[in-house]
Tab-separated table of C-alpha atoms in Angstrom:
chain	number	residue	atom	x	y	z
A	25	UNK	CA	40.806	-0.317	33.407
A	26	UNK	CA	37.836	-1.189	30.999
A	27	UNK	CA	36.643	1.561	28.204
A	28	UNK	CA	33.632	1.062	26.883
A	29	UNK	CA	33.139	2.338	23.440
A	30	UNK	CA	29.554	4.087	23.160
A	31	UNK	CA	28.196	3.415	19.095
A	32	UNK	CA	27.284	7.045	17.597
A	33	UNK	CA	23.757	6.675	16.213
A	34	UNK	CA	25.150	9.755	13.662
A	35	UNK	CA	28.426	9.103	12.861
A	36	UNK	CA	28.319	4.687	12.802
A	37	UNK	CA	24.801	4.097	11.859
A	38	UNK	CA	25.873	0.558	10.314
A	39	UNK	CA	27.860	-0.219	13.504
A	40	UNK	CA	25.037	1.133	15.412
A	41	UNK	CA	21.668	-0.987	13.829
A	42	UNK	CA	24.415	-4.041	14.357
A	43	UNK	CA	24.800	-3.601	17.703
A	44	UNK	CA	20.960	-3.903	18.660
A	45	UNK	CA	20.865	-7.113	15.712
A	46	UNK	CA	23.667	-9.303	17.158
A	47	UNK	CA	20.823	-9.123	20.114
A	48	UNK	CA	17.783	-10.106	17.835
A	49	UNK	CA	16.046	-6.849	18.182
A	50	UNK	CA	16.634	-3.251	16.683
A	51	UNK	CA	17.062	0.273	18.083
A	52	UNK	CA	13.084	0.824	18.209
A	53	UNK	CA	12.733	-1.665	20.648
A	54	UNK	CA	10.991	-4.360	18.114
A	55	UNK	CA	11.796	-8.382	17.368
A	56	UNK	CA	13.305	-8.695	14.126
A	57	UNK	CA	9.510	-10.753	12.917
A	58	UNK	CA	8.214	-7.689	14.712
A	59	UNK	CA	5.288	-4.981	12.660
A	60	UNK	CA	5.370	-1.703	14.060
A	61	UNK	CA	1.283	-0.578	14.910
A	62	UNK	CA	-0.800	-0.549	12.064
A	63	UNK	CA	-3.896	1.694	12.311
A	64	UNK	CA	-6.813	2.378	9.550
A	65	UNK	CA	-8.864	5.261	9.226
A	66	UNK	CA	-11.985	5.562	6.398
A	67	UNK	CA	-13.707	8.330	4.917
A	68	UNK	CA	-11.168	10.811	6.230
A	69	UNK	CA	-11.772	13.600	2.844
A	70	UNK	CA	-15.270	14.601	2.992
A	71	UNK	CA	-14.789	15.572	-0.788
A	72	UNK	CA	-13.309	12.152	-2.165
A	73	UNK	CA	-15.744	9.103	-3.474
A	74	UNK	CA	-14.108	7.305	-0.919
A	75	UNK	CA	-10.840	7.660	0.849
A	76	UNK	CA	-8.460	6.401	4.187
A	77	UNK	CA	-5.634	7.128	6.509
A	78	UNK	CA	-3.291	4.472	7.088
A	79	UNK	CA	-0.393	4.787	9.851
A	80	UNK	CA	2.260	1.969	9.840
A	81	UNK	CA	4.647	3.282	12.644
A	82	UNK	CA	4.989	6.970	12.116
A	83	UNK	CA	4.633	6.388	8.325
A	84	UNK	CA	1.557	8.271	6.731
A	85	UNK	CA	-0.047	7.682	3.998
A	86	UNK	CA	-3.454	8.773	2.781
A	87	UNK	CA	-5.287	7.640	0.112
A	88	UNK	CA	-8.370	9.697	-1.973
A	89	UNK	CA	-10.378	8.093	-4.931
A	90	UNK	CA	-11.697	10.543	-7.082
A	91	UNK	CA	-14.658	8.905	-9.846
A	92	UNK	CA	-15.231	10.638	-13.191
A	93	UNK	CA	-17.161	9.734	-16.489
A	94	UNK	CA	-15.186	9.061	-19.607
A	95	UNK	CA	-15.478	6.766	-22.566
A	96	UNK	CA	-13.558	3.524	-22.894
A	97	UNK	CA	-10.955	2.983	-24.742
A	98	UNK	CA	-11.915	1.485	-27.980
A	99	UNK	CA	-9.426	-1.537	-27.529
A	100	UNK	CA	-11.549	-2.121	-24.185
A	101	UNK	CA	-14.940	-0.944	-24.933
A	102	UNK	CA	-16.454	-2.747	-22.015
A	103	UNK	CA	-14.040	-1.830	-19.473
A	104	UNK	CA	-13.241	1.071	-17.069
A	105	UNK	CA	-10.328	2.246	-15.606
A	106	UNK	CA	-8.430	2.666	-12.296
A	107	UNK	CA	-5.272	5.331	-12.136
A	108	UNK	CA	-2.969	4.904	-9.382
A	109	UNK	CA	-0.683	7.511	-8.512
A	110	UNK	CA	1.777	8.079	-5.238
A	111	UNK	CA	3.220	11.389	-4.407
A	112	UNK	CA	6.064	11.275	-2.388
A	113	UNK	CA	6.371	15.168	-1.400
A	114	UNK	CA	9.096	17.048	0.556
A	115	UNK	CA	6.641	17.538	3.188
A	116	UNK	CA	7.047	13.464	4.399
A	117	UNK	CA	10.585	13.591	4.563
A	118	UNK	CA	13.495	16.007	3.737
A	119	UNK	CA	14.961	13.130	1.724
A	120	UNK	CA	12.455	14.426	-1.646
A	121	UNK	CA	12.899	17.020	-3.414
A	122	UNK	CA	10.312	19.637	-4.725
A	123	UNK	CA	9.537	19.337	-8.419
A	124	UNK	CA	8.055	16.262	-11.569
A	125	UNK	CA	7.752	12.789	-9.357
A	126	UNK	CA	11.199	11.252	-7.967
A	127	UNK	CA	12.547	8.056	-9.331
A	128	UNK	CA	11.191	6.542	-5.775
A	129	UNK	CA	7.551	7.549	-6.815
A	130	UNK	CA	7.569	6.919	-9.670
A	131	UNK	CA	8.634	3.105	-8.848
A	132	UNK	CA	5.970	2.959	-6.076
A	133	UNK	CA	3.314	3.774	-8.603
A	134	UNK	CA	4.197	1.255	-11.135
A	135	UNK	CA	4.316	-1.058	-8.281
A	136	UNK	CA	0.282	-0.118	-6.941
A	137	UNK	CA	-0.709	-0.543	-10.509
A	138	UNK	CA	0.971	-4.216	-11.123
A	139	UNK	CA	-0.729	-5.204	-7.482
A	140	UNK	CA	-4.190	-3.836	-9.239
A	141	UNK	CA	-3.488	-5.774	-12.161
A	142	UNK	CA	-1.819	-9.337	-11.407
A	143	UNK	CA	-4.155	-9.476	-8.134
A	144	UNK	CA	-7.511	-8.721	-9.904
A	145	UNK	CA	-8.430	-7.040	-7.153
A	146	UNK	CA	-11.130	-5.379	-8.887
A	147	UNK	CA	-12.298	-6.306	-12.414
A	148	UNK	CA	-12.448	-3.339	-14.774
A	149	UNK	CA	-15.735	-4.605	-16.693
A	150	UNK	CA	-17.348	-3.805	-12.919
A	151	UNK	CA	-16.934	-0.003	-13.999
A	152	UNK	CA	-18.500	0.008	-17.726
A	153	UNK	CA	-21.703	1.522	-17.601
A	154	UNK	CA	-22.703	1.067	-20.973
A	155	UNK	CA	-20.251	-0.795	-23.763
A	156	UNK	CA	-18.116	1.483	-25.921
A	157	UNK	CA	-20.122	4.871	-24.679
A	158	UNK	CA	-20.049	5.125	-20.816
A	159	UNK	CA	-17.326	3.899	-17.953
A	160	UNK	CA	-15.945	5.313	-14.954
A	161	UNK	CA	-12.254	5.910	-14.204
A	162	UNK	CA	-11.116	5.907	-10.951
A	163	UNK	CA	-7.704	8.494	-9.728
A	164	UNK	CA	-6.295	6.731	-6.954
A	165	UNK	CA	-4.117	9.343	-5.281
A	166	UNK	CA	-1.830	7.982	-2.463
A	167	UNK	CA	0.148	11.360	-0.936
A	168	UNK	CA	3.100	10.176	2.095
A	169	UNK	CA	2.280	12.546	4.517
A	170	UNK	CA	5.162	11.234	6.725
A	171	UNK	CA	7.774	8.789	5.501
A	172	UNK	CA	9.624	6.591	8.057
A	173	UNK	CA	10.609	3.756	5.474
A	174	UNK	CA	7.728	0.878	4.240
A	175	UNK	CA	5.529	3.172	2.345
A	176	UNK	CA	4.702	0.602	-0.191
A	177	UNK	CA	3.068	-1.711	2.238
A	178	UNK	CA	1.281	1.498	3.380
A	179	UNK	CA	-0.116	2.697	0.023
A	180	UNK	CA	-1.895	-0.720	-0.531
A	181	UNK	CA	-3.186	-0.633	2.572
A	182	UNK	CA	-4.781	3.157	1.932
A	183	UNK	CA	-5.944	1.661	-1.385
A	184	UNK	CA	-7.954	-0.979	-0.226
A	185	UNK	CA	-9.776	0.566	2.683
A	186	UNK	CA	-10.049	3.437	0.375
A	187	UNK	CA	-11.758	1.415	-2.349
A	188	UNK	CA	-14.021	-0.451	0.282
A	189	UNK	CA	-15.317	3.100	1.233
A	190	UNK	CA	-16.022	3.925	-2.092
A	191	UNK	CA	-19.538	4.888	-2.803
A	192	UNK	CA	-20.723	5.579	-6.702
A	193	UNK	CA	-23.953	7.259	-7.696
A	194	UNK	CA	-26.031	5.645	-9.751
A	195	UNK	CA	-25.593	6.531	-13.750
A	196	UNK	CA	-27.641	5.886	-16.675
A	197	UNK	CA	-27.559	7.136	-20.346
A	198	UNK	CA	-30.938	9.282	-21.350
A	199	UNK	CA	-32.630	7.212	-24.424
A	200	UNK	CA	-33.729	11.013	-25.144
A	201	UNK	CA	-30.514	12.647	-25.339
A	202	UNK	CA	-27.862	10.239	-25.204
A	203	UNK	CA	-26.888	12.358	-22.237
A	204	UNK	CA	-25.753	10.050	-18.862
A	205	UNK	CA	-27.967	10.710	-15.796
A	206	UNK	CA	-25.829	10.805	-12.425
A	207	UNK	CA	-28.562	10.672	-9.808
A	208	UNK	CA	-26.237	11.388	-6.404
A	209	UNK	CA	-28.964	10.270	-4.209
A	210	UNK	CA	-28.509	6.569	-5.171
A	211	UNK	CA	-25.014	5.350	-4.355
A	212	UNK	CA	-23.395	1.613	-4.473
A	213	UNK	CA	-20.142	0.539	-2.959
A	214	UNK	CA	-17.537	-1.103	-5.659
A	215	UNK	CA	-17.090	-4.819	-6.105
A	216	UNK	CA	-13.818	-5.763	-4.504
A	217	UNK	CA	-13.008	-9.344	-5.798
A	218	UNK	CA	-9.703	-9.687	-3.964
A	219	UNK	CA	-7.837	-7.642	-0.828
A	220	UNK	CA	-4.366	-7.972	-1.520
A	221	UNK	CA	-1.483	-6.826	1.196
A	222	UNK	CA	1.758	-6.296	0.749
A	223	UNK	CA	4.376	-7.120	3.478
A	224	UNK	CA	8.397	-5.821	2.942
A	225	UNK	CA	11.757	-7.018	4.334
A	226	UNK	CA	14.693	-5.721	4.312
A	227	UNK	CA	18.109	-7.674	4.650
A	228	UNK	CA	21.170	-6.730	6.603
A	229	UNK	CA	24.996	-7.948	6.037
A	230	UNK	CA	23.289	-10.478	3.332
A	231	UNK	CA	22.082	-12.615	5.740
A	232	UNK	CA	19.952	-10.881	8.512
A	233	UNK	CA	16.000	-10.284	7.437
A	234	UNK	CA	13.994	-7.738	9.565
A	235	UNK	CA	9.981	-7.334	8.466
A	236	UNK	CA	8.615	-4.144	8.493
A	237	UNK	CA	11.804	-1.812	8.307
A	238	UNK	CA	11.572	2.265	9.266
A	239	UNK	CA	14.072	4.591	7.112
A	240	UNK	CA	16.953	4.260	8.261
A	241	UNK	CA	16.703	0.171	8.298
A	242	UNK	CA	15.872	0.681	4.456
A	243	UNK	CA	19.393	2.835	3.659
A	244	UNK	CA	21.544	0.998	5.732
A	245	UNK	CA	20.077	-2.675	4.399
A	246	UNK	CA	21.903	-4.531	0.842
A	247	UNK	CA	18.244	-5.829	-0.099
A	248	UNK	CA	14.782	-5.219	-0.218
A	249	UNK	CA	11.829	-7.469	-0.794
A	250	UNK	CA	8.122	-7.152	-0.715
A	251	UNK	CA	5.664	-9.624	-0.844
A	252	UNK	CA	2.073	-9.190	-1.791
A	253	UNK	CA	-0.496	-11.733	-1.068
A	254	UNK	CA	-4.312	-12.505	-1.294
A	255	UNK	CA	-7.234	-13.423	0.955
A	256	UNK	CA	-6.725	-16.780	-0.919
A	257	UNK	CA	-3.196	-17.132	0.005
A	258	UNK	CA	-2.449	-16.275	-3.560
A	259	UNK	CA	1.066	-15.004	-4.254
A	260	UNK	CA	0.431	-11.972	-6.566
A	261	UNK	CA	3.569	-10.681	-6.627
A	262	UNK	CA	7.245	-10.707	-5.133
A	263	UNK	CA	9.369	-7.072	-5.805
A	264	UNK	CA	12.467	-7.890	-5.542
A	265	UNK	CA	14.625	-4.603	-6.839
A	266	UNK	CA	18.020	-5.675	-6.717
A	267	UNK	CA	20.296	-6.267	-3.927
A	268	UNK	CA	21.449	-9.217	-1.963
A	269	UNK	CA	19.990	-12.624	-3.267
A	270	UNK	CA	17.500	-14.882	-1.143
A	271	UNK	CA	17.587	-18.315	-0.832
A	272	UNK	CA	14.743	-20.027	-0.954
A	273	UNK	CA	14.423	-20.954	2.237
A	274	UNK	CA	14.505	-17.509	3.519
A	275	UNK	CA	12.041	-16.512	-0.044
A	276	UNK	CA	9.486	-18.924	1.574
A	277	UNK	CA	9.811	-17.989	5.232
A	278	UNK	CA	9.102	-14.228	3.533
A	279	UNK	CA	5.676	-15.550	1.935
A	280	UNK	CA	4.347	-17.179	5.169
A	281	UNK	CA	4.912	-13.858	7.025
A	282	UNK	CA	3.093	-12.404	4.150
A	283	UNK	CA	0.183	-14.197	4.399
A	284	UNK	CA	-0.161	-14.050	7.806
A	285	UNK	CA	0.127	-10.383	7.796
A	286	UNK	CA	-2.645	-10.506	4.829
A	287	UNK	CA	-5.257	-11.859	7.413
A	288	UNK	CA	-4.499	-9.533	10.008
A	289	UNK	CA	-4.641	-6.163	7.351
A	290	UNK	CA	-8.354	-7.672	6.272
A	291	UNK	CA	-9.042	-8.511	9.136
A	292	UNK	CA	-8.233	-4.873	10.628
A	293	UNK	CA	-10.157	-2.995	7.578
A	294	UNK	CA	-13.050	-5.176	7.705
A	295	UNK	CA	-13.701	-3.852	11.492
A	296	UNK	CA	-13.043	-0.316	10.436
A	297	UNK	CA	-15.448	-0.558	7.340
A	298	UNK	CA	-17.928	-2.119	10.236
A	299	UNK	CA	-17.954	0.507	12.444
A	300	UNK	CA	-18.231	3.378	10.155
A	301	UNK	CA	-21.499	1.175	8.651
A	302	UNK	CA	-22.559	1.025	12.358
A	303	UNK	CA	-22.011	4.745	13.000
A	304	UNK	CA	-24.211	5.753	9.873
């Protein structure tokens, strides 16, 4: 007589993701090299400058950009600013905690703001309206409404199609009172120099690298990676926090996913930022 041992999902979840990998595929049905549906919404909050709702699987994340006058900072005084913030709240997943920003969101912040910065994806001189008076700071706010593991590659996708849907009114500084003149009638999109995407991997058993990974992929896994890339094929920046080590081989088979997956993001926005031009 034969007994077949049936993996608990619950009580072997290792044992259980390995089972589906010896196959080359995992328990949601997808390749290894496999993204889970990707879909881009703009203009979702009426009340935002510009905003979007980005879906990668069940994870949720959308983004609002919120534009206010300030003065530059006298080390800059011909630049603006742009203040990226992601909330990870109990809401997305039972994993977070109420309470100050989590160690996780803290990290995921950090990480938007050194894709801002090492891509150039926007130059900050674009939002000085006049030198050492007038700028505009932008509050990127990037909220997980449902967390099923990748939500970095999610919150730069809500930032750019956010920041393509941006519209600014037109501002200028009264010669009479020194005052600035917001005249909401007159609005221009932003100048977006670069459109970089991020693309993550985990690795399981040291050895095994799956693209795209949900939540449970991501605890289970010894290493995660995430690769960010240009429309230029420009390698802005590779996170690597800790874990397993890659070998280069497997490092440059992560980059040509990357920027692969880079075309297909723009190429998805571009169409949404399209239609909603049409629909106007």
């Amino acid at each position: 007589m034969i007994f077949i041992r049936k993996i608990s999902r619950v009580a072997e979840p290792l044992e259980y993701h390995r089972s589906f990998l010896k196959e080359n595929c995992r328990p949601d049905g997808r390749e290894l090299s496999e993204f889970r549906t990707t879909t881009v919404n703009i203009g979702s909050i009426s009340t935002a400058d510009g905003s979007a709702l980005v879906k990668v699987g069940n994870t949720t994340v959308i983004c609002g950009i919120k534009a206010e006058l300030t003065t530059p900072a006298v080390e800059a005084p011909g630049k603006g600013y742009i203040v990226p913030n992601v909330d990870l709240p109990p809401l997305c997943s039972s994993r977070f905690r109420p309470g100050p920003p989590g160690e996780q969101a803290q990290a995921a912040s950090q990480f938007v703001a050194d894709v801002i910065e090492s891509s150039e994806l926007m130059q900050t001189e674009d939002l000085c309206i006049e030198r050492g008076k007038l700028c505009w700071v932008l509050y990127c706010d990037m909220m997980c409404l449902d967390y099923d593991g990748n939500v970095l590659d999610a919150c730069i996708i809500a930032l750019l199609a956010a920041l393509k849907n941006t519209q600014l009114p037109e501002v200028t500084i009264s010669k009479e009172t020194s005052l600035p003149e917001v005249n909401f009638e007159e609005r221009r999109g932003l100048n977006i120099r670069k459109h970089p995407v991020g693309t993550s991997f985990c690795v399981f058993d040291d050895s095994i690298l799956i693209i795209d990974p949900t939540a449970d992929e991501e605890s289970l896994s010894t290493a995660h990676l995430t690769v960010v890339t240009d429309d230029e094929d420009r390698l802005c920046i590779v996170h690597k926090p800790g874990g397993t080590p890659l070998s280069g081989e497997k490092l440059q088979e992560c980059i040509n996913r990357a920027t692969t997956r880079q075309r297909e993001i723009q190429k998805l926005i571009d169409k949404v930022v399209r239609s909603v031009k049409a629909a106007k």
